[in-house]
């Protein structure tokens, strides 16, 4: 059941302010706030009760005043490759997804920033129903903590990718507030170099990100080498255009020094031809950039298909010979609908086939 108790503020929305206001009011020493943060970010506490070095009365008082979790786990799936995915039901009944990916030496989480998405990319499950609302900072931090709690005690989160549901740059203030707790030493202590924000490419927001004191890695979802095709695949492009996006990306690189990533979802017979690869090569050659080619993860009800291995290799070959750095992303967790928005959709349709875990 969704947690409908909205009378108490969500601790994770403004962690420091809530804890210091509480400590001041109760006359509790400042180290109590530090203890709570340690329990949340380091010791992965499940609830207030678990914070056993705080006196029982203080724990009860905190619980009465502040909500620790606002979301409930509606579904928890796990794939053979170690990928785990949570479908969370928020206090107002909205649903979002977030994923834990396990790779040699890496524990990466993929988090959402909105319920639904307003960008309307034609191949993506998240945008099919439009955007419902932005997530609060607390709801973004909560995903990080819920996913961290899936780790074994000896495992540590190493990377964050903001590639779940929604357009992160359309909810930038709250995302940046949440990422502070990902980065800070008294938070998850994950360096900004290991945090990637993926965007459809909104130039004014990219410029804002460049002015921010922390420079996160930026990934831009390009998906097409020319405006005619990109307008069809990524409808918001009609008002923006590839040139403006590349100019903003170049400014971000000049200021941050962080190498850019361009994402390119390969759709069979749509954007995967040799002519597309050549055009993309000309567009990006000379830039300090990496092209992340993503094989399409089919979405029920949509007409797009994953290209054959031969087409994919040909695409890679042309890009590489144009001098562009290319990485082909492996599909992880596709059997559990781990691509963004898919689990929520199949849940909405009442047809989840993934192995039940919880
Ligand atoms: N809105 C942001 C972040 C969310 S999507 C953005 O556009 O970047 C993260 C990435 O997954 C994007 O590159 C998106 O285009 C891609 N994606 C969406 N649906 C997909 C699918 N079915 N298969 C493969 N990649 C997909």
mmCIF file of C-alpha atoms and ligand atoms in Angstrom:
data_model
loop_
_atom_site.group_PDB
_atom_site.id
_atom_site.type_symbol
_atom_site.label_atom_id
_atom_site.label_comp_id
_atom_site.label_asym_id
_atom_site.label_seq_id
_atom_site.Cartn_x
_atom_site.Cartn_y
_atom_site.Cartn_z
ATOM 1 C CA UNK A 1 0.000 0.000 0.000
ATOM 2 C CA UNK A 2 1.278 3.496 -0.755
ATOM 3 C CA UNK A 3 2.368 5.395 2.294
ATOM 4 C CA UNK A 4 -0.330 8.042 2.407
ATOM 5 C CA UNK A 5 0.853 9.647 5.667
ATOM 6 C CA UNK A 6 1.810 13.067 4.385
ATOM 7 C CA UNK A 7 1.599 14.956 7.665
ATOM 8 C CA UNK A 8 5.234 14.423 8.557
ATOM 9 C CA UNK A 9 7.928 15.928 6.297
ATOM 10 C CA UNK A 10 10.143 13.544 4.345
ATOM 11 C CA UNK A 11 13.516 13.532 6.099
ATOM 12 C CA UNK A 12 15.397 13.026 2.821
ATOM 13 C CA UNK A 13 13.900 16.161 1.242
ATOM 14 C CA UNK A 14 16.038 18.430 3.398
ATOM 15 C CA UNK A 15 18.101 16.157 5.561
ATOM 16 C CA UNK A 16 20.451 18.633 7.199
ATOM 17 C CA UNK A 17 17.808 21.292 7.838
ATOM 18 C CA UNK A 18 15.296 18.789 9.250
ATOM 19 C CA UNK A 19 17.839 17.184 11.555
ATOM 20 C CA UNK A 20 19.277 20.436 12.850
ATOM 21 C CA UNK A 21 15.789 21.888 13.434
ATOM 22 C CA UNK A 22 14.889 18.740 15.347
ATOM 23 C CA UNK A 23 18.131 18.784 17.386
ATOM 24 C CA UNK A 24 17.697 22.464 18.242
ATOM 25 C CA UNK A 25 14.119 21.975 19.356
ATOM 26 C CA UNK A 26 14.915 18.921 21.483
ATOM 27 C CA UNK A 27 18.177 20.297 22.815
ATOM 28 C CA UNK A 28 19.906 17.236 21.365
ATOM 29 C CA UNK A 29 23.656 17.545 20.631
ATOM 30 C CA UNK A 30 24.738 18.047 17.006
ATOM 31 C CA UNK A 31 26.386 14.647 16.819
ATOM 32 C CA UNK A 32 22.935 13.030 16.880
ATOM 33 C CA UNK A 33 22.358 14.326 13.335
ATOM 34 C CA UNK A 34 25.697 12.867 12.270
ATOM 35 C CA UNK A 35 24.703 9.537 13.778
ATOM 36 C CA UNK A 36 21.459 9.481 11.794
ATOM 37 C CA UNK A 37 23.313 10.243 8.546
ATOM 38 C CA UNK A 38 25.821 7.498 9.265
ATOM 39 C CA UNK A 39 23.010 5.032 9.801
ATOM 40 C CA UNK A 40 21.374 5.989 6.529
ATOM 41 C CA UNK A 41 24.325 6.310 4.181
ATOM 42 C CA UNK A 42 26.912 3.963 5.698
ATOM 43 C CA UNK A 43 25.086 1.455 7.803
ATOM 44 C CA UNK A 44 22.088 1.135 5.463
ATOM 45 C CA UNK A 45 19.474 1.254 8.224
ATOM 46 C CA UNK A 46 16.025 -0.074 7.328
ATOM 47 C CA UNK A 47 14.140 2.218 9.732
ATOM 48 C CA UNK A 48 14.509 4.496 12.777
ATOM 49 C CA UNK A 49 14.359 1.476 15.087
ATOM 50 C CA UNK A 50 17.602 0.123 13.637
ATOM 51 C CA UNK A 51 19.594 3.183 14.774
ATOM 52 C CA UNK A 52 20.538 1.517 18.032
ATOM 53 C CA UNK A 53 23.139 3.985 19.286
ATOM 54 C CA UNK A 54 20.429 6.622 19.569
ATOM 55 C CA UNK A 55 18.400 6.475 22.787
ATOM 56 C CA UNK A 56 15.033 4.800 22.277
ATOM 57 C CA UNK A 57 13.143 7.964 23.192
ATOM 58 C CA UNK A 58 14.992 9.984 20.549
ATOM 59 C CA UNK A 59 14.295 7.351 17.899
ATOM 60 C CA UNK A 60 10.605 7.399 18.773
ATOM 61 C CA UNK A 61 10.609 11.178 18.683
ATOM 62 C CA UNK A 62 12.297 11.266 15.264
ATOM 63 C CA UNK A 63 9.877 8.686 13.910
ATOM 64 C CA UNK A 64 6.956 10.764 15.084
ATOM 65 C CA UNK A 65 8.295 13.880 13.449
ATOM 66 C CA UNK A 66 9.903 12.789 10.203
ATOM 67 C CA UNK A 67 9.102 10.199 7.580
ATOM 68 C CA UNK A 68 12.145 8.153 6.606
ATOM 69 C CA UNK A 69 10.626 6.325 3.609
ATOM 70 C CA UNK A 70 7.773 7.607 1.486
ATOM 71 C CA UNK A 71 7.862 4.927 -1.198
ATOM 72 C CA UNK A 72 6.995 1.255 -0.941
ATOM 73 C CA UNK A 73 8.531 -1.521 -3.021
ATOM 74 C CA UNK A 74 5.799 -2.710 -5.388
ATOM 75 C CA UNK A 75 8.052 -5.157 -7.173
ATOM 76 C CA UNK A 76 11.603 -6.415 -6.839
ATOM 77 C CA UNK A 77 13.132 -8.447 -9.655
ATOM 78 C CA UNK A 78 16.567 -9.954 -10.046
ATOM 79 C CA UNK A 79 18.243 -11.201 -13.239
ATOM 80 C CA UNK A 80 20.862 -13.937 -13.487
ATOM 81 C CA UNK A 81 23.595 -11.385 -14.219
ATOM 82 C CA UNK A 82 23.006 -9.769 -10.801
ATOM 83 C CA UNK A 83 20.939 -6.837 -12.089
ATOM 84 C CA UNK A 84 18.156 -5.949 -9.670
ATOM 85 C CA UNK A 85 15.267 -3.668 -10.325
ATOM 86 C CA UNK A 86 12.807 -1.975 -8.016
ATOM 87 C CA UNK A 87 9.393 -0.687 -8.964
ATOM 88 C CA UNK A 88 8.532 1.870 -6.282
ATOM 89 C CA UNK A 89 5.070 3.176 -5.485
ATOM 90 C CA UNK A 90 5.229 6.762 -4.255
ATOM 91 C CA UNK A 91 3.052 8.325 -1.570
ATOM 92 C CA UNK A 92 0.589 9.645 -4.172
ATOM 93 C CA UNK A 93 0.390 6.300 -5.983
ATOM 94 C CA UNK A 94 2.753 7.262 -8.853
ATOM 95 C CA UNK A 95 5.294 4.632 -9.840
ATOM 96 C CA UNK A 96 8.966 4.855 -10.752
ATOM 97 C CA UNK A 97 11.754 2.418 -11.450
ATOM 98 C CA UNK A 98 15.358 2.201 -10.394
ATOM 99 C CA UNK A 99 18.041 -0.388 -11.069
ATOM 100 C CA UNK A 100 21.202 -1.830 -9.502
ATOM 101 C CA UNK A 101 23.763 -3.135 -12.003
ATOM 102 C CA UNK A 102 26.643 -5.375 -11.012
ATOM 103 C CA UNK A 103 29.798 -5.429 -13.091
ATOM 104 C CA UNK A 104 33.315 -6.509 -12.255
ATOM 105 C CA UNK A 105 34.462 -4.025 -9.619
ATOM 106 C CA UNK A 106 31.445 -1.775 -10.139
ATOM 107 C CA UNK A 107 28.117 -1.368 -8.466
ATOM 108 C CA UNK A 108 26.134 1.132 -10.496
ATOM 109 C CA UNK A 109 22.661 2.419 -9.750
ATOM 110 C CA UNK A 110 20.326 3.918 -12.322
ATOM 111 C CA UNK A 111 17.778 6.340 -10.914
ATOM 112 C CA UNK A 112 14.666 8.199 -12.104
ATOM 113 C CA UNK A 113 13.889 11.910 -11.855
ATOM 114 C CA UNK A 114 10.252 12.124 -12.945
ATOM 115 C CA UNK A 115 7.085 10.037 -12.961
ATOM 116 C CA UNK A 116 6.746 9.413 -16.696
ATOM 117 C CA UNK A 117 8.571 11.669 -19.159
ATOM 118 C CA UNK A 118 7.564 14.618 -21.305
ATOM 119 C CA UNK A 119 10.191 14.303 -24.032
ATOM 120 C CA UNK A 120 8.198 11.848 -26.153
ATOM 121 C CA UNK A 121 11.091 9.885 -27.725
ATOM 122 C CA UNK A 122 9.154 7.558 -30.007
ATOM 123 C CA UNK A 123 10.978 4.334 -29.090
ATOM 124 C CA UNK A 124 10.975 4.756 -25.292
ATOM 125 C CA UNK A 125 8.531 3.195 -22.819
ATOM 126 C CA UNK A 126 8.831 5.963 -20.203
ATOM 127 C CA UNK A 127 7.358 8.686 -22.363
ATOM 128 C CA UNK A 128 4.363 6.812 -23.728
ATOM 129 C CA UNK A 129 1.983 8.298 -21.172
ATOM 130 C CA UNK A 130 3.632 11.730 -20.914
ATOM 131 C CA UNK A 131 5.012 13.240 -17.716
ATOM 132 C CA UNK A 132 3.000 13.122 -14.486
ATOM 133 C CA UNK A 133 5.283 15.093 -12.187
ATOM 134 C CA UNK A 134 8.804 15.835 -11.033
ATOM 135 C CA UNK A 135 10.229 13.775 -8.202
ATOM 136 C CA UNK A 136 11.197 15.559 -5.003
ATOM 137 C CA UNK A 137 14.849 15.583 -3.935
ATOM 138 C CA UNK A 138 13.904 13.155 -1.156
ATOM 139 C CA UNK A 139 12.319 10.730 -3.607
ATOM 140 C CA UNK A 140 15.539 10.762 -5.643
ATOM 141 C CA UNK A 141 17.735 10.160 -2.566
ATOM 142 C CA UNK A 142 15.336 7.437 -1.435
ATOM 143 C CA UNK A 143 15.986 5.457 -4.627
ATOM 144 C CA UNK A 144 19.723 5.563 -3.910
ATOM 145 C CA UNK A 145 19.230 4.298 -0.370
ATOM 146 C CA UNK A 146 16.710 1.604 -1.281
ATOM 147 C CA UNK A 147 19.081 0.283 -3.959
ATOM 148 C CA UNK A 148 22.073 0.452 -1.635
ATOM 149 C CA UNK A 149 20.173 -1.711 0.826
ATOM 150 C CA UNK A 150 20.128 -4.516 -1.792
ATOM 151 C CA UNK A 151 23.923 -4.826 -1.621
ATOM 152 C CA UNK A 152 25.708 -7.457 0.422
ATOM 153 C CA UNK A 153 27.627 -5.943 3.377
ATOM 154 C CA UNK A 154 30.955 -6.189 1.545
ATOM 155 C CA UNK A 155 29.619 -4.473 -1.597
ATOM 156 C CA UNK A 156 29.788 -0.691 -2.079
ATOM 157 C CA UNK A 157 28.010 1.582 -4.518
ATOM 158 C CA UNK A 158 30.572 2.964 -6.952
ATOM 159 C CA UNK A 159 28.671 4.756 -9.730
ATOM 160 C CA UNK A 160 25.376 6.532 -10.352
ATOM 161 C CA UNK A 161 23.737 7.042 -13.721
ATOM 162 C CA UNK A 162 20.723 9.306 -13.975
ATOM 163 C CA UNK A 163 19.223 7.337 -16.845
ATOM 164 C CA UNK A 164 15.977 6.076 -15.392
ATOM 165 C CA UNK A 165 12.556 7.505 -16.071
ATOM 166 C CA UNK A 166 12.203 11.174 -16.892
ATOM 167 C CA UNK A 167 14.341 14.008 -18.226
ATOM 168 C CA UNK A 168 16.854 14.953 -15.501
ATOM 169 C CA UNK A 169 17.459 18.449 -16.832
ATOM 170 C CA UNK A 170 13.734 19.187 -16.606
ATOM 171 C CA UNK A 171 13.997 18.628 -12.833
ATOM 172 C CA UNK A 172 17.485 20.001 -12.324
ATOM 173 C CA UNK A 173 17.185 21.797 -8.956
ATOM 174 C CA UNK A 174 15.893 18.739 -7.170
ATOM 175 C CA UNK A 175 18.324 16.444 -8.913
ATOM 176 C CA UNK A 176 21.275 18.618 -7.904
ATOM 177 C CA UNK A 177 20.038 18.739 -4.305
ATOM 178 C CA UNK A 178 19.787 14.935 -4.269
ATOM 179 C CA UNK A 179 23.212 14.442 -5.871
ATOM 180 C CA UNK A 180 24.787 16.501 -3.089
ATOM 181 C CA UNK A 181 24.003 13.597 -0.767
ATOM 182 C CA UNK A 182 25.377 11.122 -3.288
ATOM 183 C CA UNK A 183 28.651 13.015 -3.417
ATOM 184 C CA UNK A 184 29.287 14.354 0.060
ATOM 185 C CA UNK A 185 31.596 12.582 2.488
ATOM 186 C CA UNK A 186 28.793 12.317 5.017
ATOM 187 C CA UNK A 187 26.524 11.023 2.230
ATOM 188 C CA UNK A 188 27.323 8.173 -0.148
ATOM 189 C CA UNK A 189 30.779 9.640 -0.876
ATOM 190 C CA UNK A 190 30.640 8.884 -4.620
ATOM 191 C CA UNK A 191 32.876 11.253 -6.588
ATOM 192 C CA UNK A 192 31.201 13.524 -9.158
ATOM 193 C CA UNK A 193 33.405 11.807 -11.746
ATOM 194 C CA UNK A 194 31.424 8.644 -11.158
ATOM 195 C CA UNK A 195 28.029 10.264 -11.509
ATOM 196 C CA UNK A 196 26.555 10.623 -15.006
ATOM 197 C CA UNK A 197 23.529 12.682 -15.956
ATOM 198 C CA UNK A 198 21.889 11.634 -19.210
ATOM 199 C CA UNK A 199 19.842 14.197 -21.096
ATOM 200 C CA UNK A 200 17.874 14.509 -24.291
ATOM 201 C CA UNK A 201 19.866 17.746 -24.735
ATOM 202 C CA UNK A 202 18.363 20.957 -23.350
ATOM 203 C CA UNK A 203 20.990 23.705 -23.990
ATOM 204 C CA UNK A 204 19.989 26.280 -21.326
ATOM 205 C CA UNK A 205 19.970 23.559 -18.658
ATOM 206 C CA UNK A 206 23.316 22.193 -19.900
ATOM 207 C CA UNK A 207 24.721 25.712 -19.434
ATOM 208 C CA UNK A 208 23.299 25.833 -15.905
ATOM 209 C CA UNK A 209 24.968 22.533 -15.179
ATOM 210 C CA UNK A 210 28.257 23.954 -16.471
ATOM 211 C CA UNK A 211 27.978 26.847 -13.996
ATOM 212 C CA UNK A 212 27.289 24.481 -11.082
ATOM 213 C CA UNK A 213 30.238 24.003 -8.732
ATOM 214 C CA UNK A 214 30.204 20.224 -9.173
ATOM 215 C CA UNK A 215 30.868 18.933 -12.640
ATOM 216 C CA UNK A 216 29.107 15.666 -13.194
ATOM 217 C CA UNK A 217 29.615 13.599 -16.285
ATOM 218 C CA UNK A 218 27.214 14.476 -19.054
ATOM 219 C CA UNK A 219 25.694 12.013 -21.520
ATOM 220 C CA UNK A 220 23.633 13.325 -24.396
ATOM 221 C CA UNK A 221 21.047 11.141 -26.100
ATOM 222 C CA UNK A 222 21.644 11.940 -29.750
ATOM 223 C CA UNK A 223 20.155 8.924 -31.577
ATOM 224 C CA UNK A 224 20.403 10.554 -35.013
ATOM 225 C CA UNK A 225 23.111 12.343 -37.024
ATOM 226 C CA UNK A 226 20.816 14.910 -38.667
ATOM 227 C CA UNK A 227 17.856 17.053 -37.635
ATOM 228 C CA UNK A 228 15.437 15.532 -40.096
ATOM 229 C CA UNK A 229 15.788 12.090 -38.499
ATOM 230 C CA UNK A 230 16.218 13.357 -34.947
ATOM 231 C CA UNK A 231 13.011 15.410 -35.213
ATOM 232 C CA UNK A 232 11.187 12.155 -35.906
ATOM 233 C CA UNK A 233 12.816 10.115 -33.118
ATOM 234 C CA UNK A 234 13.178 12.806 -30.462
ATOM 235 C CA UNK A 235 10.310 15.259 -31.073
ATOM 236 C CA UNK A 236 11.635 18.000 -28.733
ATOM 237 C CA UNK A 237 14.502 18.362 -31.194
ATOM 238 C CA UNK A 238 12.253 20.392 -33.499
ATOM 239 C CA UNK A 239 12.637 23.380 -31.194
ATOM 240 C CA UNK A 240 16.309 22.826 -30.427
ATOM 241 C CA UNK A 241 18.348 21.261 -33.215
ATOM 242 C CA UNK A 242 21.566 19.253 -33.132
ATOM 243 C CA UNK A 243 23.841 22.265 -33.700
ATOM 244 C CA UNK A 244 22.618 24.034 -30.561
ATOM 245 C CA UNK A 245 23.024 20.842 -28.535
ATOM 246 C CA UNK A 246 26.579 20.233 -29.754
ATOM 247 C CA UNK A 247 27.480 23.863 -29.041
ATOM 248 C CA UNK A 248 26.164 23.521 -25.467
ATOM 249 C CA UNK A 249 27.994 20.201 -25.107
ATOM 250 C CA UNK A 250 31.247 21.844 -26.266
ATOM 251 C CA UNK A 251 30.795 24.633 -23.720
ATOM 252 C CA UNK A 252 30.229 22.045 -21.007
ATOM 253 C CA UNK A 253 33.418 20.253 -21.985
ATOM 254 C CA UNK A 254 35.404 23.498 -22.130
ATOM 255 C CA UNK A 255 34.325 24.461 -18.606
ATOM 256 C CA UNK A 256 34.273 21.075 -16.904
ATOM 257 C CA UNK A 257 37.016 19.189 -18.730
ATOM 258 C CA UNK A 258 34.775 16.119 -18.430
ATOM 259 C CA UNK A 259 34.749 13.993 -21.550
ATOM 260 C CA UNK A 260 31.304 13.881 -23.118
ATOM 261 C CA UNK A 261 29.304 10.799 -23.930
ATOM 262 C CA UNK A 262 26.810 10.673 -26.780
ATOM 263 C CA UNK A 263 24.225 7.932 -26.577
ATOM 264 C CA UNK A 264 22.861 6.380 -29.723
ATOM 265 C CA UNK A 265 20.104 3.764 -29.553
ATOM 266 C CA UNK A 266 20.390 1.578 -32.634
ATOM 267 C CA UNK A 267 17.004 0.976 -34.260
ATOM 268 C CA UNK A 268 16.974 -1.508 -37.145
ATOM 269 C CA UNK A 269 16.435 0.158 -40.524
ATOM 270 C CA UNK A 270 15.791 3.542 -38.897
ATOM 271 C CA UNK A 271 19.137 5.001 -37.780
ATOM 272 C CA UNK A 272 21.567 2.070 -38.139
ATOM 273 C CA UNK A 273 22.658 2.372 -41.781
ATOM 274 C CA UNK A 274 26.203 2.999 -43.063
ATOM 275 C CA UNK A 275 25.145 6.487 -44.163
ATOM 276 C CA UNK A 276 24.053 7.273 -40.589
ATOM 277 C CA UNK A 277 27.353 6.023 -39.197
ATOM 278 C CA UNK A 278 29.320 8.125 -41.714
ATOM 279 C CA UNK A 279 27.293 11.235 -40.938
ATOM 280 C CA UNK A 280 27.659 10.673 -37.187
ATOM 281 C CA UNK A 281 31.392 10.217 -37.657
ATOM 282 C CA UNK A 282 31.670 13.553 -39.489
ATOM 283 C CA UNK A 283 29.562 15.252 -36.829
ATOM 284 C CA UNK A 284 31.621 14.061 -33.866
ATOM 285 C CA UNK A 285 35.129 13.593 -35.232
ATOM 286 C CA UNK A 286 37.596 15.865 -33.475
ATOM 287 C CA UNK A 287 35.522 16.088 -30.308
ATOM 288 C CA UNK A 288 36.787 14.674 -27.033
ATOM 289 C CA UNK A 289 33.812 12.337 -26.881
ATOM 290 C CA UNK A 290 32.710 8.753 -26.573
ATOM 291 C CA UNK A 291 29.759 7.345 -28.484
ATOM 292 C CA UNK A 292 27.811 4.853 -26.439
ATOM 293 C CA UNK A 293 25.881 2.681 -28.872
ATOM 294 C CA UNK A 294 22.922 0.997 -27.203
ATOM 295 C CA UNK A 295 21.182 -1.933 -28.861
ATOM 296 C CA UNK A 296 17.458 -1.279 -28.733
ATOM 297 C CA UNK A 297 15.574 -3.036 -25.964
ATOM 298 C CA UNK A 298 12.211 -3.793 -27.598
ATOM 299 C CA UNK A 299 9.135 -2.243 -25.988
ATOM 300 C CA UNK A 300 5.819 -4.100 -26.269
ATOM 301 C CA UNK A 301 3.492 -2.330 -28.665
ATOM 302 C CA UNK A 302 6.197 -0.276 -30.412
ATOM 303 C CA UNK A 303 7.331 -1.116 -33.954
ATOM 304 C CA UNK A 304 11.115 -0.760 -33.428
ATOM 305 C CA UNK A 305 13.584 -3.642 -33.594
ATOM 306 C CA UNK A 306 17.165 -4.348 -32.555
ATOM 307 C CA UNK A 307 19.570 -4.488 -35.510
ATOM 308 C CA UNK A 308 21.409 -7.719 -36.303
ATOM 309 C CA UNK A 309 24.929 -8.244 -34.980
ATOM 310 C CA UNK A 310 26.268 -7.675 -38.521
ATOM 311 C CA UNK A 311 24.582 -4.278 -38.842
ATOM 312 C CA UNK A 312 25.846 -3.317 -35.391
ATOM 313 C CA UNK A 313 29.431 -4.307 -36.227
ATOM 314 C CA UNK A 314 29.313 -2.441 -39.538
ATOM 315 C CA UNK A 315 28.074 0.664 -37.714
ATOM 316 C CA UNK A 316 30.894 0.398 -35.186
ATOM 317 C CA UNK A 317 33.521 -0.123 -37.907
ATOM 318 C CA UNK A 318 32.538 3.022 -39.808
ATOM 319 C CA UNK A 319 32.516 5.155 -36.659
ATOM 320 C CA UNK A 320 35.896 3.850 -35.564
ATOM 321 C CA UNK A 321 37.468 4.478 -38.933
ATOM 322 C CA UNK A 322 36.167 8.054 -38.717
ATOM 323 C CA UNK A 323 38.277 8.413 -35.566
ATOM 324 C CA UNK A 324 35.385 8.348 -33.096
ATOM 325 C CA UNK A 325 35.706 6.461 -29.813
ATOM 326 C CA UNK A 326 32.895 3.938 -29.591
ATOM 327 C CA UNK A 327 31.579 1.747 -26.837
ATOM 328 C CA UNK A 328 28.848 -0.795 -27.370
ATOM 329 C CA UNK A 329 26.776 -1.144 -24.271
ATOM 330 C CA UNK A 330 25.878 -4.665 -23.280
ATOM 331 C CA UNK A 331 22.306 -5.239 -22.550
ATOM 332 C CA UNK A 332 21.976 -6.021 -18.882
ATOM 333 C CA UNK A 333 18.867 -7.262 -17.189
ATOM 334 C CA UNK A 334 16.760 -7.109 -20.343
ATOM 335 C CA UNK A 335 14.898 -10.222 -19.203
ATOM 336 C CA UNK A 336 13.601 -8.271 -16.216
ATOM 337 C CA UNK A 337 12.518 -5.270 -18.307
ATOM 338 C CA UNK A 338 15.453 -3.256 -16.964
ATOM 339 C CA UNK A 339 15.314 -0.638 -19.717
ATOM 340 C CA UNK A 340 13.710 2.532 -18.524
ATOM 341 C CA UNK A 341 9.984 2.615 -18.061
ATOM 342 C CA UNK A 342 9.402 -0.956 -19.121
ATOM 343 C CA UNK A 343 8.608 -2.554 -15.786
ATOM 344 C CA UNK A 344 6.190 0.203 -14.863
ATOM 345 C CA UNK A 345 4.459 -0.192 -18.200
ATOM 346 C CA UNK A 346 4.133 -3.922 -17.996
ATOM 347 C CA UNK A 347 2.798 -3.491 -14.466
ATOM 348 C CA UNK A 348 0.265 -0.942 -15.706
ATOM 349 C CA UNK A 349 -0.739 -3.437 -18.372
ATOM 350 C CA UNK A 350 -0.949 -6.157 -15.745
ATOM 351 C CA UNK A 351 1.436 -8.460 -17.572
ATOM 352 C CA UNK A 352 4.680 -8.732 -15.639
ATOM 353 C CA UNK A 353 6.534 -11.862 -16.667
ATOM 354 C CA UNK A 354 9.768 -11.195 -14.877
ATOM 355 C CA UNK A 355 10.770 -13.552 -12.108
ATOM 356 C CA UNK A 356 9.215 -12.386 -8.882
ATOM 357 C CA UNK A 357 11.771 -11.773 -6.207
ATOM 358 C CA UNK A 358 10.151 -9.985 -3.284
HETATM 359 N N1 LIG B 1 15.742 11.528 -20.604
HETATM 360 C C1 LIG B 1 17.116 11.198 -20.491
HETATM 361 C C2 LIG B 1 17.436 10.036 -19.572
HETATM 362 C C3 LIG B 1 16.572 8.820 -19.567
HETATM 363 S S1 LIG B 1 16.703 7.599 -20.810
HETATM 364 C C4 LIG B 1 17.716 10.981 -21.865
HETATM 365 O O1 LIG B 1 17.006 11.111 -22.856
HETATM 366 O O2 LIG B 1 18.913 10.746 -21.951
HETATM 367 C C5 LIG B 1 18.322 6.934 -20.791
HETATM 368 C C6 LIG B 1 18.723 6.407 -22.166
HETATM 369 O O3 LIG B 1 18.014 5.207 -22.524
HETATM 370 C C7 LIG B 1 18.457 7.410 -23.275
HETATM 371 O O4 LIG B 1 19.539 7.471 -24.148
HETATM 372 C C8 LIG B 1 17.228 6.778 -23.945
HETATM 373 O O5 LIG B 1 17.074 7.237 -25.249
HETATM 374 C C9 LIG B 1 17.550 5.308 -23.849
HETATM 375 N N2 LIG B 1 16.405 4.412 -24.078
HETATM 376 C C10 LIG B 1 15.102 4.673 -23.894
HETATM 377 N N3 LIG B 1 14.358 3.598 -24.230
HETATM 378 C C11 LIG B 1 15.198 2.645 -24.637
HETATM 379 C C12 LIG B 1 15.030 1.301 -25.122
HETATM 380 N N4 LIG B 1 13.837 0.750 -25.212
HETATM 381 N N5 LIG B 1 16.138 0.596 -25.461
HETATM 382 C C13 LIG B 1 17.370 1.147 -25.337
HETATM 383 N N6 LIG B 1 17.599 2.399 -24.876
HETATM 384 C C14 LIG B 1 16.527 3.145 -24.545
#
